[in-house]
Coordinates of C-alpha atoms in Angstrom, one line a residue:
X17 CA 16.0 66.5 16.6
X18 CA 15.5 69.3 14.2
X19 CA 17.8 71.6 16.2
X20 CA 20.7 69.1 16.4
X21 CA 21.2 68.8 12.6
X22 CA 22.7 72.3 12.1
X23 CA 25.0 71.8 15.1
X24 CA 26.3 68.5 13.7
X25 CA 26.8 70.2 10.3
X26 CA 28.7 73.0 11.9
X27 CA 30.9 70.5 13.8
X28 CA 31.6 68.6 10.6
X29 CA 32.6 71.8 8.8
X30 CA 34.8 72.8 11.7
X31 CA 36.5 69.4 11.6
X32 CA 37.0 69.6 7.9
X33 CA 38.6 73.1 8.3
X34 CA 40.7 72.2 11.3
X35 CA 42.2 68.7 10.6
X36 CA 43.9 68.9 14.0
X37 CA 40.6 68.1 15.6
X38 CA 40.5 64.8 13.8
X39 CA 43.6 63.3 15.4
X40 CA 43.7 65.2 18.7
X41 CA 40.5 63.5 20.0
X42 CA 42.2 60.1 20.1
X43 CA 45.6 61.3 21.2
X44 CA 47.2 59.6 24.3
X45 CA 50.3 59.4 26.3
X46 CA 51.8 56.5 24.3
X47 CA 51.5 58.5 21.1
X48 CA 53.1 61.5 22.9
X49 CA 56.1 59.4 23.8
X50 CA 56.7 58.6 20.2
X51 CA 56.1 62.2 19.0
X52 CA 58.4 63.8 21.5
X53 CA 61.3 61.7 20.4
X54 CA 60.6 62.3 16.7
X55 CA 60.1 66.0 17.4
X56 CA 63.5 66.4 19.0
X57 CA 65.2 64.5 16.1
X58 CA 63.4 66.6 13.5
X59 CA 64.4 69.8 15.4
X60 CA 68.1 68.6 15.3
X61 CA 67.7 68.5 11.5
X62 CA 65.7 71.7 11.2
X63 CA 68.3 74.0 12.7
X64 CA 71.2 73.3 10.2
X65 CA 68.8 72.9 7.3
X66 CA 66.9 76.1 8.0
X67 CA 70.2 78.1 8.1
X68 CA 71.6 76.3 5.1
X69 CA 68.6 76.9 2.9
X70 CA 68.4 80.5 3.9
X71 CA 72.0 81.0 2.6
X72 CA 71.1 79.0 -0.5
X73 CA 68.4 81.5 -1.2
X74 CA 70.8 84.4 -0.6
X75 CA 69.2 85.4 2.7
X76 CA 70.5 85.9 6.3
X77 CA 70.6 82.8 8.6
X78 CA 67.7 83.9 10.8
X79 CA 65.3 83.9 7.8
X80 CA 65.6 80.1 7.6
X81 CA 64.9 79.7 11.3
X82 CA 62.0 82.1 11.3
X83 CA 60.5 80.1 8.4
X84 CA 60.5 77.0 10.5
X85 CA 58.5 78.3 13.5
X86 CA 55.0 79.9 12.9
X87 CA 54.6 78.3 9.4
X88 CA 55.0 74.9 10.9
X89 CA 52.6 75.6 13.7
X90 CA 49.9 76.7 11.2
X91 CA 50.4 73.5 9.2
X92 CA 50.0 71.5 12.4
X93 CA 46.5 72.9 12.8
X94 CA 45.4 73.1 9.1
X95 CA 47.3 70.3 7.3
X96 CA 46.0 66.8 6.8
X97 CA 49.3 64.9 6.7
X98 CA 50.2 63.5 10.1
X99 CA 54.0 63.7 9.6
X100 CA 54.8 66.3 6.9
X101 CA 57.5 68.7 8.1
X102 CA 56.9 72.2 6.7
X103 CA 59.7 74.7 6.5
X104 CA 62.5 75.9 4.1
X105 CA 63.3 73.3 1.4
X106 CA 66.1 73.2 -1.1
X107 CA 64.1 73.4 -4.4
X108 CA 62.1 76.4 -3.1
X109 CA 65.3 78.0 -1.8
X110 CA 67.0 77.9 -5.2
X111 CA 63.9 79.2 -6.9
X112 CA 63.9 82.1 -4.4
X113 CA 67.6 82.7 -5.2
X114 CA 66.8 82.7 -8.9
X115 CA 64.0 85.2 -8.4
X116 CA 66.0 87.5 -6.2
X117 CA 68.9 87.5 -8.6
X118 CA 66.8 88.7 -11.6
X119 CA 67.7 92.2 -12.7
X120 CA 64.2 93.6 -12.4
X121 CA 64.0 92.4 -8.7
X122 CA 67.6 93.4 -7.7
X123 CA 66.7 97.0 -8.5
X124 CA 63.8 97.0 -6.1
X125 CA 63.6 96.3 -2.3
X126 CA 65.9 94.2 -0.2
X127 CA 66.4 90.5 -0.5
X128 CA 64.7 89.8 2.8
X129 CA 61.7 92.1 1.9
X130 CA 61.4 90.4 -1.5
X131 CA 61.5 87.0 0.0
X132 CA 58.7 87.9 2.4
X133 CA 56.7 89.2 -0.5
X134 CA 57.2 86.0 -2.4
X135 CA 56.0 84.0 0.6
X136 CA 52.9 86.3 0.9
X137 CA 52.0 86.1 -2.7
X138 CA 52.6 82.3 -2.8
X139 CA 50.4 81.9 0.3
X140 CA 47.6 84.0 -1.3
X141 CA 47.9 82.0 -4.6
X142 CA 47.6 78.7 -2.7
X143 CA 44.6 79.9 -0.7
X144 CA 42.9 81.1 -3.9
X145 CA 43.5 77.8 -5.5
X146 CA 41.8 76.2 -2.5
X147 CA 38.8 78.4 -2.9
X148 CA 38.6 77.3 -6.5
X149 CA 38.9 73.6 -5.5
X150 CA 42.1 73.2 -7.5
X151 CA 43.6 70.6 -5.2
X152 CA 43.8 68.2 -8.2
X153 CA 46.2 70.5 -10.0
X154 CA 49.0 68.4 -8.6
X155 CA 48.1 65.7 -11.3
X156 CA 48.8 68.1 -14.2
X157 CA 52.6 68.1 -13.7
X158 CA 53.7 64.7 -14.8
X159 CA 56.3 62.7 -12.9
X160 CA 58.8 62.9 -15.7
X161 CA 58.6 66.7 -15.7
X162 CA 58.9 66.8 -12.0
X163 CA 61.9 64.4 -12.0
X164 CA 63.6 66.4 -14.8
X165 CA 63.0 69.6 -12.9
X166 CA 64.2 68.4 -9.5
X167 CA 67.3 66.9 -11.1
X168 CA 68.2 70.1 -13.0
X169 CA 67.6 72.2 -9.9
X170 CA 69.7 69.8 -7.8
X171 CA 72.6 70.1 -10.2
X172 CA 72.4 73.9 -10.1
X173 CA 72.3 73.8 -6.3
X174 CA 75.4 71.5 -6.1
X175 CA 77.4 73.6 -8.5
X176 CA 76.3 76.8 -6.6
X177 CA 77.6 75.4 -3.3
X178 CA 80.8 73.7 -4.5
X179 CA 82.8 76.9 -4.5
X180 CA 81.6 77.7 -0.9
X181 CA 82.5 74.2 0.3
X182 CA 85.9 74.2 -1.4
X183 CA 86.9 77.7 -0.6
X184 CA 86.9 79.0 -4.2
X185 CA 86.8 82.7 -4.7
X186 CA 84.6 83.0 -7.8
X187 CA 85.0 86.8 -7.8
X188 CA 88.6 86.2 -8.9
X189 CA 87.8 83.9 -11.9
X190 CA 85.4 83.9 -14.7
X191 CA 84.0 80.4 -14.1
X192 CA 84.2 77.4 -11.8
X193 CA 86.5 75.6 -14.3
X194 CA 88.9 78.6 -14.3
X195 CA 89.0 78.4 -10.5
X196 CA 90.2 74.8 -10.6
X197 CA 92.8 75.6 -13.2
X198 CA 94.7 78.0 -10.8
X199 CA 93.9 76.6 -7.3
X200 CA 97.0 78.1 -5.7
X201 CA 95.4 81.5 -6.0
X202 CA 91.7 80.9 -5.6
X203 CA 91.3 78.1 -3.0
X204 CA 91.1 78.8 0.7
X205 CA 92.7 75.6 2.0
X206 CA 91.3 76.1 5.5
X207 CA 87.7 76.5 4.1
X208 CA 88.2 73.5 1.8
X209 CA 89.5 71.4 4.8
X210 CA 86.5 72.3 6.9
X211 CA 84.1 71.6 4.0
X212 CA 85.6 68.3 3.0
X213 CA 85.7 67.2 6.7
X214 CA 82.0 68.0 6.9
X215 CA 81.2 66.1 3.7
X216 CA 83.1 63.0 5.0
X217 CA 81.3 63.1 8.3
X218 CA 77.9 63.5 6.6
X219 CA 78.6 60.7 4.1
X220 CA 80.0 58.3 6.7
X221 CA 77.1 58.9 9.1
X222 CA 74.6 58.2 6.2
X223 CA 74.4 54.9 4.5
X224 CA 77.6 53.3 5.8
X225 CA 76.7 54.0 9.5
X226 CA 73.1 53.0 8.9
X227 CA 74.3 49.7 7.4
X228 CA 76.5 49.1 10.4
X229 CA 73.7 49.9 12.9
X230 CA 71.4 47.5 11.1
X231 CA 74.0 44.8 11.3
X232 CA 74.3 45.4 15.0
X233 CA 70.5 45.2 15.2
X234 CA 70.1 48.7 16.7
X235 CA 66.5 49.7 17.1
X236 CA 65.3 51.6 14.0
X237 CA 64.3 54.8 15.8
X238 CA 67.6 54.9 17.6
X239 CA 69.5 54.3 14.4
X240 CA 67.6 57.1 12.8
X241 CA 68.4 59.4 15.7
X242 CA 72.1 58.7 15.4
X243 CA 72.4 58.9 11.6
X244 CA 70.2 62.0 11.2
X245 CA 72.2 63.9 13.8
X246 CA 75.0 64.2 11.3
X247 CA 74.2 67.8 10.2
X248 CA 74.1 69.0 13.8
X249 CA 77.3 67.2 14.6
X250 CA 79.1 68.6 11.6
X251 CA 77.9 72.1 12.5
X252 CA 79.1 71.6 16.1
X253 CA 82.5 70.4 14.9
X254 CA 82.7 73.4 12.6
X255 CA 81.9 75.8 15.4
X256 CA 84.6 74.1 17.6
X257 CA 87.2 74.4 14.9
X258 CA 86.4 78.1 14.2
X259 CA 86.4 79.1 17.9
X260 CA 89.5 77.1 18.9
X261 CA 91.7 78.0 16.0
X262 CA 90.2 81.4 15.1
X263 CA 89.7 80.2 11.5
X264 CA 87.5 83.2 10.7
X265 CA 90.2 85.7 11.7
X266 CA 93.4 83.8 11.0
X267 CA 92.4 82.0 7.8
X268 CA 89.4 84.0 6.5
X269 CA 87.0 81.1 6.8
X270 CA 83.6 82.6 6.1
X271 CA 81.1 82.1 9.0
X272 CA 77.4 82.7 9.4
X273 CA 77.8 85.9 11.4
X274 CA 75.3 87.7 13.6
X275 CA 71.9 85.9 14.3
X276 CA 69.4 88.1 16.2
X277 CA 68.5 86.5 19.5
X278 CA 64.8 86.0 20.3
X279 CA 61.7 85.1 18.4
X280 CA 60.5 87.0 15.3
X281 CA 58.1 89.8 15.7
X282 CA 55.1 89.8 13.3
X283 CA 55.2 92.8 11.0
X284 CA 53.5 94.2 7.9
X285 CA 56.2 96.8 7.2
X286 CA 57.5 94.8 4.2
X287 CA 54.2 95.6 2.4
X288 CA 55.2 99.3 2.1
X289 CA 55.9 98.8 -1.6
X290 CA 54.4 99.8 -4.9
X291 CA 52.0 97.7 -6.9
X292 CA 54.6 97.5 -9.6
X293 CA 57.0 95.9 -7.0
X294 CA 54.4 93.3 -6.1
X295 CA 53.6 92.5 -9.7
X296 CA 57.3 92.1 -10.5
X297 CA 57.5 89.2 -8.0
X298 CA 54.2 87.6 -8.8
X299 CA 55.3 85.3 -11.7
X300 CA 58.1 83.9 -9.5
X301 CA 55.7 83.5 -6.5
X302 CA 53.3 81.5 -8.7
X303 CA 56.0 79.0 -9.8
X304 CA 57.5 78.7 -6.3
X305 CA 54.1 78.1 -4.7
X306 CA 53.1 75.6 -7.5
X307 CA 56.2 73.5 -7.1
X308 CA 56.1 73.8 -3.3
X309 CA 52.5 72.4 -3.4
X310 CA 53.4 69.6 -5.9
X311 CA 56.5 68.6 -3.9
X312 CA 54.7 68.7 -0.6
X313 CA 51.6 66.7 -1.8
X314 CA 53.9 64.1 -3.4
X315 CA 55.7 63.5 -0.2
X316 CA 52.5 63.6 1.9
X317 CA 50.7 61.2 -0.4
X318 CA 53.6 58.7 -0.2
X319 CA 53.6 58.7 3.6
X320 CA 49.8 58.6 3.7
X321 CA 49.8 55.5 1.5
X322 CA 52.3 53.8 3.7
X323 CA 50.4 54.6 6.9
X324 CA 47.0 53.9 5.3
X325 CA 45.8 57.4 6.0
X326 CA 43.7 59.9 3.9
X327 CA 45.1 63.1 2.4
X328 CA 42.8 66.0 1.4
X329 CA 44.7 67.7 -1.4
X330 CA 42.5 70.7 -1.3
X331 CA 42.9 71.2 2.4
X332 CA 46.7 70.9 1.8
X333 CA 46.4 74.1 -0.2
X334 CA 44.9 75.7 2.9
X335 CA 47.6 74.4 5.2
X336 CA 50.5 75.3 2.9
X337 CA 48.9 78.7 2.0
X338 CA 48.5 79.6 5.6
X339 CA 52.1 78.5 6.4
X340 CA 53.5 80.7 3.7
X341 CA 51.3 83.7 4.8
X342 CA 52.7 83.1 8.4
X343 CA 56.2 83.0 7.0
X344 CA 55.8 86.3 5.2
X345 CA 54.6 88.1 8.3
X346 CA 57.3 86.8 10.6
X347 CA 60.4 87.6 8.4
X348 CA 60.5 84.2 6.6
X349 CA 60.8 82.9 3.1
X350 CA 58.5 80.5 1.0
X351 CA 58.1 77.2 2.7
X352 CA 57.0 73.7 1.7
X353 CA 57.0 70.1 2.9
X354 CA 60.6 68.9 3.1
X355 CA 61.4 65.3 1.9
X356 CA 64.4 64.6 4.1
X357 CA 62.8 66.2 7.3
X358 CA 59.5 64.4 6.7
X359 CA 61.2 61.0 6.2
X360 CA 63.3 61.6 9.4
X361 CA 60.1 62.6 11.2
X362 CA 58.4 59.4 10.0
X363 CA 61.4 57.1 10.6
X364 CA 61.8 58.5 14.1
X365 CA 58.3 57.3 15.0
X366 CA 56.2 60.4 14.6
X367 CA 52.5 59.6 15.1
X368 CA 50.9 63.0 14.6
X369 CA 51.7 66.7 14.0
X370 CA 52.4 66.9 17.7
X371 CA 56.0 65.9 16.7
X372 CA 56.3 69.1 14.7
X373 CA 54.9 71.1 17.5
X374 CA 57.6 69.7 19.8
X375 CA 60.2 70.4 17.1
X376 CA 59.1 74.1 16.9
X377 CA 59.3 74.4 20.7
X378 CA 62.9 73.0 20.6
X379 CA 63.8 75.3 17.7
X380 CA 62.4 78.3 19.5
X381 CA 64.3 77.4 22.7
X382 CA 67.5 77.2 20.6
X383 CA 66.9 80.6 19.1
X384 CA 66.4 82.1 22.5
X385 CA 69.5 80.5 24.1
X386 CA 72.2 79.5 21.7
X387 CA 71.8 81.9 18.7
X388 CA 75.2 83.5 19.5
X389 CA 76.9 80.1 19.3
X390 CA 75.4 79.5 15.9
X391 CA 77.0 82.6 14.6
X392 CA 80.4 80.7 14.3
X393 CA 79.0 78.1 11.9
X394 CA 81.4 77.9 8.9
X395 CA 79.5 78.5 5.6
X396 CA 81.5 75.7 4.1
X397 CA 79.7 73.3 6.5
X398 CA 76.3 74.7 5.4
X399 CA 77.3 74.2 1.8
X400 CA 78.3 70.6 2.6
X401 CA 74.9 69.9 4.2
X402 CA 73.1 71.3 1.2
X403 CA 75.2 69.2 -1.3
X404 CA 74.6 66.0 0.7
X405 CA 70.9 66.7 1.1
X406 CA 70.2 67.4 -2.6
X407 CA 72.5 64.9 -4.2
X408 CA 69.8 62.1 -4.0
X409 CA 67.5 64.4 -6.1
X410 CA 69.9 63.9 -9.1
X411 CA 68.1 60.9 -10.5
X412 CA 70.1 59.9 -13.5
X413 CA 69.0 56.3 -13.3
X414 CA 65.3 57.3 -13.3
X415 CA 65.8 59.5 -16.4
X416 CA 67.5 56.6 -18.2
X417 CA 64.8 54.2 -17.1
X418 CA 62.0 56.6 -18.3
X419 CA 63.8 57.0 -21.7
X420 CA 63.9 53.2 -22.2
X421 CA 60.3 52.6 -21.2
X422 CA 58.6 55.6 -22.9
X423 CA 60.4 57.8 -25.4
X424 CA 57.7 60.5 -25.2
X425 CA 58.1 60.8 -21.4
X426 CA 61.8 60.6 -21.7
X427 CA 61.8 63.6 -24.1
X428 CA 59.6 65.6 -21.7
X429 CA 62.0 64.8 -18.9
X430 CA 65.1 65.7 -20.9
X431 CA 63.6 68.9 -22.2
X432 CA 62.7 69.9 -18.6
X433 CA 66.2 69.1 -17.4
X434 CA 68.0 71.0 -20.2
X435 CA 65.5 73.8 -19.9
X436 CA 66.3 74.3 -16.2
X437 CA 70.1 74.0 -16.7
X438 CA 70.2 76.3 -19.8
X439 CA 67.3 78.7 -19.6
X440 CA 66.5 78.9 -15.9
X441 CA 64.3 77.2 -13.3
X442 CA 60.9 78.8 -14.2
X443 CA 61.6 78.6 -17.9
X444 CA 62.5 74.9 -17.5
X445 CA 59.2 74.1 -15.8
X446 CA 57.2 75.9 -18.5
X447 CA 59.1 74.1 -21.2
X448 CA 58.6 70.7 -19.5
X449 CA 54.8 71.3 -19.2
X450 CA 54.6 72.4 -22.8
X451 CA 56.5 69.4 -23.9
X452 CA 54.2 67.1 -21.9
X453 CA 51.1 68.7 -23.4
X454 CA 52.5 68.4 -26.9
X455 CA 53.5 64.8 -26.3
X456 CA 50.0 64.0 -25.0
X457 CA 48.3 65.7 -28.0
X458 CA 50.6 63.8 -30.3
X459 CA 49.8 60.5 -28.6
X460 CA 46.0 61.1 -28.6
X461 CA 46.1 62.3 -32.2
X462 CA 47.4 58.8 -33.3
X463 CA 45.5 56.4 -31.0
X464 CA 45.9 52.7 -31.1
X465 CA 43.5 51.0 -33.5
X466 CA 43.3 47.3 -34.2
X467 CA 41.5 45.0 -36.5
X468 CA 40.4 42.2 -34.2
X469 CA 39.3 38.6 -34.5
X470 CA 37.8 36.0 -32.2
X471 CA 40.0 33.6 -30.2
X472 CA 38.7 30.1 -31.0
X473 CA 36.1 28.7 -28.6
X474 CA 35.9 31.9 -26.5
X475 CA 34.1 35.3 -26.7
X476 CA 37.4 37.2 -26.5
X477 CA 38.5 39.4 -29.4
X478 CA 42.1 40.3 -29.9
X479 CA 44.4 42.1 -32.4
X480 CA 44.9 39.9 -35.5
X481 CA 48.6 41.0 -35.7
X482 CA 49.3 39.7 -32.2
X483 CA 47.1 36.6 -31.8
X484 CA 45.9 33.6 -33.7
X485 CA 42.3 34.5 -34.2
X486 CA 39.3 33.7 -36.4
X487 CA 38.2 36.3 -39.0
X488 CA 35.4 36.4 -41.6
X489 CA 35.4 37.4 -45.2
X490 CA 32.4 39.8 -45.1
X491 CA 32.8 41.1 -41.5
X492 CA 35.4 43.6 -40.4
X493 CA 35.9 44.2 -36.6
X494 CA 37.8 47.4 -35.7
X495 CA 38.6 48.4 -32.1
X496 CA 39.4 52.0 -31.3
X497 CA 41.3 52.4 -28.1
X498 CA 40.9 56.1 -27.5
X499 CA 38.3 58.8 -27.1
X500 CA 37.3 60.1 -30.5
X501 CA 37.7 63.9 -31.1
X502 CA 38.6 66.4 -33.7
X503 CA 42.3 65.8 -32.8
X504 CA 42.3 62.2 -34.0
X505 CA 39.4 61.7 -36.3
X506 CA 41.5 62.1 -39.4
X507 CA 43.9 59.4 -38.3
X508 CA 41.0 57.1 -37.4
X509 CA 39.2 57.8 -40.7
X510 CA 42.3 57.0 -42.7
X511 CA 42.7 53.7 -40.8
X512 CA 39.1 52.7 -41.4
X513 CA 39.2 53.6 -45.1
X514 CA 42.5 51.7 -45.6
X515 CA 41.1 48.6 -43.9
X516 CA 37.9 48.8 -45.9
X517 CA 39.9 49.0 -49.2
X518 CA 41.9 46.0 -48.0
X519 CA 39.0 43.7 -47.0
X520 CA 35.9 45.1 -48.8
X521 CA 33.5 43.7 -46.2
X522 CA 29.7 43.8 -46.2
X523 CA 29.6 44.6 -42.5
X524 CA 31.9 46.9 -40.4
X525 CA 31.7 46.8 -36.6
X526 CA 33.4 49.6 -34.7
X527 CA 34.2 48.4 -31.1
X528 CA 33.9 51.3 -28.7
X529 CA 34.9 49.5 -25.5
X530 CA 37.7 52.0 -24.9
X531 CA 35.7 55.1 -26.0
X532 CA 34.4 57.3 -23.2
X533 CA 33.8 60.5 -25.2
X534 CA 33.0 61.4 -28.8
X535 CA 32.7 65.0 -30.0
X536 CA 30.6 66.6 -32.8
X537 CA 33.4 66.6 -35.3
X538 CA 33.8 62.9 -35.0
X539 CA 30.0 62.4 -35.2
X540 CA 29.9 64.4 -38.4
X541 CA 32.6 62.2 -39.9
X542 CA 30.8 59.0 -39.0
X543 CA 27.6 60.3 -40.5
X544 CA 29.5 60.9 -43.8
X545 CA 31.1 57.5 -43.5
X546 CA 27.7 55.8 -43.1
X547 CA 26.5 57.5 -46.2
X548 CA 29.6 56.6 -48.3
X549 CA 29.4 52.9 -47.1
X550 CA 25.7 52.6 -48.0
X551 CA 26.5 53.7 -51.5
X552 CA 29.0 50.8 -51.8
X553 CA 26.7 48.2 -50.2
X554 CA 28.4 48.1 -46.7
X555 CA 26.7 48.7 -43.4
X556 CA 28.4 50.4 -40.4
X557 CA 27.6 49.0 -36.9
X558 CA 28.8 49.8 -33.4
X559 CA 29.5 47.5 -30.4
X560 CA 30.2 47.8 -26.7
X561 CA 29.2 51.5 -26.6
X562 CA 29.5 53.0 -23.1
X563 CA 26.5 54.8 -21.5
X564 CA 27.9 58.4 -21.8
X565 CA 28.7 57.9 -25.5
X566 CA 25.3 56.3 -26.2
X567 CA 23.6 59.2 -24.5
X568 CA 25.4 61.7 -26.8
X569 CA 24.5 59.7 -29.9
X570 CA 20.9 59.4 -28.9
X571 CA 20.5 63.1 -28.2
X572 CA 21.7 64.0 -31.7
X573 CA 19.6 61.3 -33.4
X574 CA 22.7 59.4 -34.6
X575 CA 21.1 56.0 -33.9
X576 CA 18.5 56.5 -36.7
X577 CA 21.2 57.7 -39.1
X578 CA 23.1 54.5 -38.4
X579 CA 20.1 52.3 -39.7
X580 CA 20.2 49.7 -41.0
X581 CA 23.3 49.4 -38.9
X582 CA 22.8 48.4 -35.3
X583 CA 24.4 49.0 -31.9
X584 CA 25.3 45.7 -30.3
X585 CA 25.8 45.2 -26.5
X586 CA 28.8 42.9 -27.1
X587 CA 31.0 42.2 -30.0
X588 CA 30.1 38.5 -29.8
X589 CA 26.4 39.5 -30.4
X590 CA 27.5 41.2 -33.7
X591 CA 29.4 38.2 -34.8
X592 CA 26.4 35.9 -34.1
X593 CA 24.1 38.2 -36.0
X594 CA 26.3 38.4 -39.1
X595 CA 28.0 35.0 -39.2
X596 CA 25.8 32.1 -40.0

């Protein structure tokens, strides 16, 4: 028995480090049937999205495909989400594009090399965060900030792709508006035709077709397969138009161009750079990896809650970190969990990460066999796919709703959005986080405090301004609804002093039911308050003090300082003691 314990412990550690072992032990043929269908559908979406997001980042088409192979395989082994699809995503792509376009980065290395370094540094950052048990970091970027950021980034993406979709030559005009003013010179009508045709196809095969299939009672998985094949269908149509009518030669329709045939070869040659080169990319790598992690965990947690599964946020750092490291060594770019691909994977019936393994196999087969065919994809079609994919991220209604429900969160959201649009993506994130912290500090510095009274014939105490309650001439009950620290003690003291001057009671009871922490600055104030009240014939008491707070007060001998005041278990006990 003594020898078995270490083996069990080792097995448990192995299962924790390799989540694949958790689901593979119960895997069966029935699950495989669901996964193989979902994997094929996801692969159909991976091909156009991988190429499109590579172009969005300013990189060759093959970079997007390479980023969807080995990185996805490593997440299959190390990730805890059963259906998260890891690969190139729109938000990370636009952040990569922003990083590669900065003057200090343009001057060093090539775009592909710099993208690989960004993936490497991002992977190392995520792995380091895992070692430091920082999986909970996802909670420090508020939802309003994240919504403001994604909306701003999506708007930038849409406007960056519109010229490519409409055939506008931005090199011939100073701005997008200027291009529209003189369309006869700048617009390539053939490119615009292909782009608009792709948009129409993508739109009609979205909600309208889905609505029709639901009316016809088509099975959900089949309906998903049909509607989500729209990107591949639009690419196929674009390839046919280019090859049949020589649009690239006769009408200068921009196409993808050469895609190397075969699988990527792992290499470390991209690391042949100076330390200064690596440091120049490090800030961008940090922000890209942080947003990639937050976005991935948000998607994974949503799916896990729907499927009643557990998600280990710290292990997700390992899975995503390893995926980014793999992407760097195989000629890829930073990767994350993609919302649209994950939802397609889930809707198509994926039961485990076996679906993503199948998707990778299909994608590898396509790279080995049809890469030359993919070279004729019109860039206008890719731009259309990106625009349709990111349009749902522009959440104007959510921003309006947040503003109506909470002005502070609304300000943080708006600051983030404007920061992204005006200053840049990384600057917008920082500005949004700073705005959130400032809003939080402002909110906690002015906590909710209420004078309370007793609801007749009950032991419940409520705000005298909101309820009809019983009060007493010589007893003042004050409830503090926040932890008490140096940041808010001045506000709290002013409130107490104001109410004391208003009522002049003999007994004051501070209700600590919502206080979980009190710092030394606050304790010093209360000691002074006790002394001042004693001189005026008033006693300070406490009620409903939580265990952690009581421990602090007992350690610093505050309880004896409070005498003759008392600490009551419940507010009703204080009332019974003072009201005859």
